[in-house]
Amino acid sequence: MSDVPPRVSLRFPRSARIVRGGDYQRIIKHGVRITDGVLVIWAVANGLPHARLGLVVGRKHGNAPRRNRVKRLIREAFRLSRHNLPPGIDLVCAPAGSAETLETRPLTLQCCRESLEALATKAARRTPARPDGSVST
């Protein structure tokens, strides 16, 4: 055997995304809300063997190019940290604060990764498993 560790896929497949509007509503309404000053996360168990990500970045975070940059940073943080996140959890992420906050303390990939990993771990501990074992895809 080889001492080389197995390769970890760093892709962001469709199965790792929350795409339905109904799923967003369910997660925000029934999920656990946690924040740390960088990100706000709503989390709920999904019954899948992996975590899924959804993004919410409203107009208060700036114009379209700025909002798209924020979404790219959070998406990239999730993609790179996906294998470190707890399995079986749906996460809806939004930047904490407003456009002015992002001006004075800009988001970086590193701070997004650290925040996402810490908040997802905390949320997984506070999120009960789905009692019926159902999965929302």
XYZ file of C-alpha atoms in Angstrom:
137
model
C 0.000 0.000 0.000
C 0.985 3.595 -0.491
C 1.330 6.231 2.226
C -0.325 8.810 -0.003
C -3.661 9.981 1.455
C -6.706 9.669 -0.788
C -7.456 12.728 -2.870
C -10.209 14.935 -1.577
C -12.541 16.351 -4.194
C -12.685 20.135 -4.031
C -15.576 20.431 -6.460
C -18.830 22.197 -5.597
C -21.403 19.864 -7.151
C -25.080 20.641 -7.501
C -25.816 18.099 -4.758
C -23.943 20.378 -2.318
C -26.146 23.387 -3.137
C -29.506 24.452 -1.800
C -31.449 25.466 -4.888
C -35.158 25.450 -4.023
C -36.831 28.514 -2.588
C -38.911 26.316 -0.301
C -35.746 24.880 1.225
C -34.459 28.388 1.968
C -37.741 29.296 3.665
C -37.761 26.076 5.718
C -34.156 26.512 6.859
C -34.548 30.174 7.804
C -37.886 29.588 9.556
C -37.046 26.369 11.431
C -33.258 26.378 11.556
C -30.819 27.355 14.264
C -29.419 30.882 13.741
C -25.798 31.518 14.712
C -23.554 34.501 14.029
C -20.012 35.565 14.836
C -19.767 39.053 13.351
C -18.456 37.804 9.993
C -21.253 35.483 8.848
C -24.803 34.664 9.866
C -25.743 31.005 9.446
C -29.092 29.258 9.636
C -28.706 25.492 9.925
C -30.990 22.488 9.887
C -30.333 18.740 9.572
C -30.814 17.356 6.062
C -30.378 13.579 6.435
C -27.733 13.485 3.688
C -24.126 12.276 4.057
C -22.823 15.762 3.209
C -23.423 19.432 3.968
C -25.246 21.748 1.565
C -24.877 25.510 1.135
C -27.282 28.287 0.270
C -26.440 31.989 0.073
C -28.461 35.084 0.910
C -26.872 38.454 0.175
C -29.339 41.342 0.174
C -29.128 44.828 -1.287
C -27.945 46.286 2.004
C -24.569 44.682 1.225
C -23.930 46.933 -1.745
C -24.373 46.964 -5.488
C -24.494 43.826 -7.644
C -20.719 43.475 -8.220
C -20.046 43.775 -4.483
C -22.799 41.268 -3.614
C -21.453 38.852 -6.232
C -17.948 39.135 -4.762
C -19.296 38.337 -1.290
C -21.152 35.308 -2.673
C -18.029 34.104 -4.503
C -15.958 34.363 -1.311
C -18.457 32.420 0.803
C -18.955 29.814 -1.939
C -15.177 29.348 -2.275
C -14.802 29.067 1.509
C -17.445 26.322 1.509
C -15.849 24.531 -1.443
C -12.422 24.462 0.215
C -13.774 23.560 3.666
C -16.476 21.111 2.598
C -14.551 18.069 3.808
C -14.060 19.704 7.263
C -17.727 20.543 7.778
C -20.097 18.291 9.706
C -22.130 16.001 7.417
C -25.904 16.027 7.189
C -26.526 19.734 7.621
C -28.036 22.435 5.412
C -26.435 25.861 5.823
C -27.834 29.162 4.615
C -25.143 31.839 4.927
C -25.303 35.607 4.788
C -22.649 38.195 5.578
C -23.135 39.875 8.950
C -23.564 43.631 8.998
C -24.085 45.920 6.036
C -22.160 47.458 3.151
C -20.582 49.967 5.543
C -19.368 47.125 7.760
C -17.850 45.397 4.741
C -16.124 48.663 3.813
C -14.409 49.047 7.191
C -13.686 45.351 7.682
C -13.545 43.648 4.270
C -14.278 39.962 3.942
C -11.348 37.725 3.074
C -11.327 34.097 2.048
C -9.458 33.122 5.211
C -11.904 34.843 7.577
C -14.847 33.313 5.666
C -13.336 29.819 5.949
C -12.620 30.165 9.660
C -16.050 31.593 10.370
C -17.868 29.004 8.250
C -16.074 26.049 9.852
C -16.583 27.342 13.405
C -20.237 28.256 12.908
C -21.092 25.018 11.064
C -19.541 22.936 13.845
C -21.431 24.913 16.488
C -24.664 24.661 14.490
C -24.293 20.894 14.045
C -24.123 20.481 17.825
C -27.275 22.569 18.283
C -29.254 21.084 15.383
C -31.301 17.962 16.144
C -31.285 15.189 13.540
C -34.380 14.907 11.381
C -36.651 12.538 13.310
C -38.331 11.060 10.242
C -35.055 10.558 8.348
C -36.523 12.404 5.374
C -34.347 14.288 2.946
C -35.177 17.491 1.129
C -33.363 17.583 -2.224
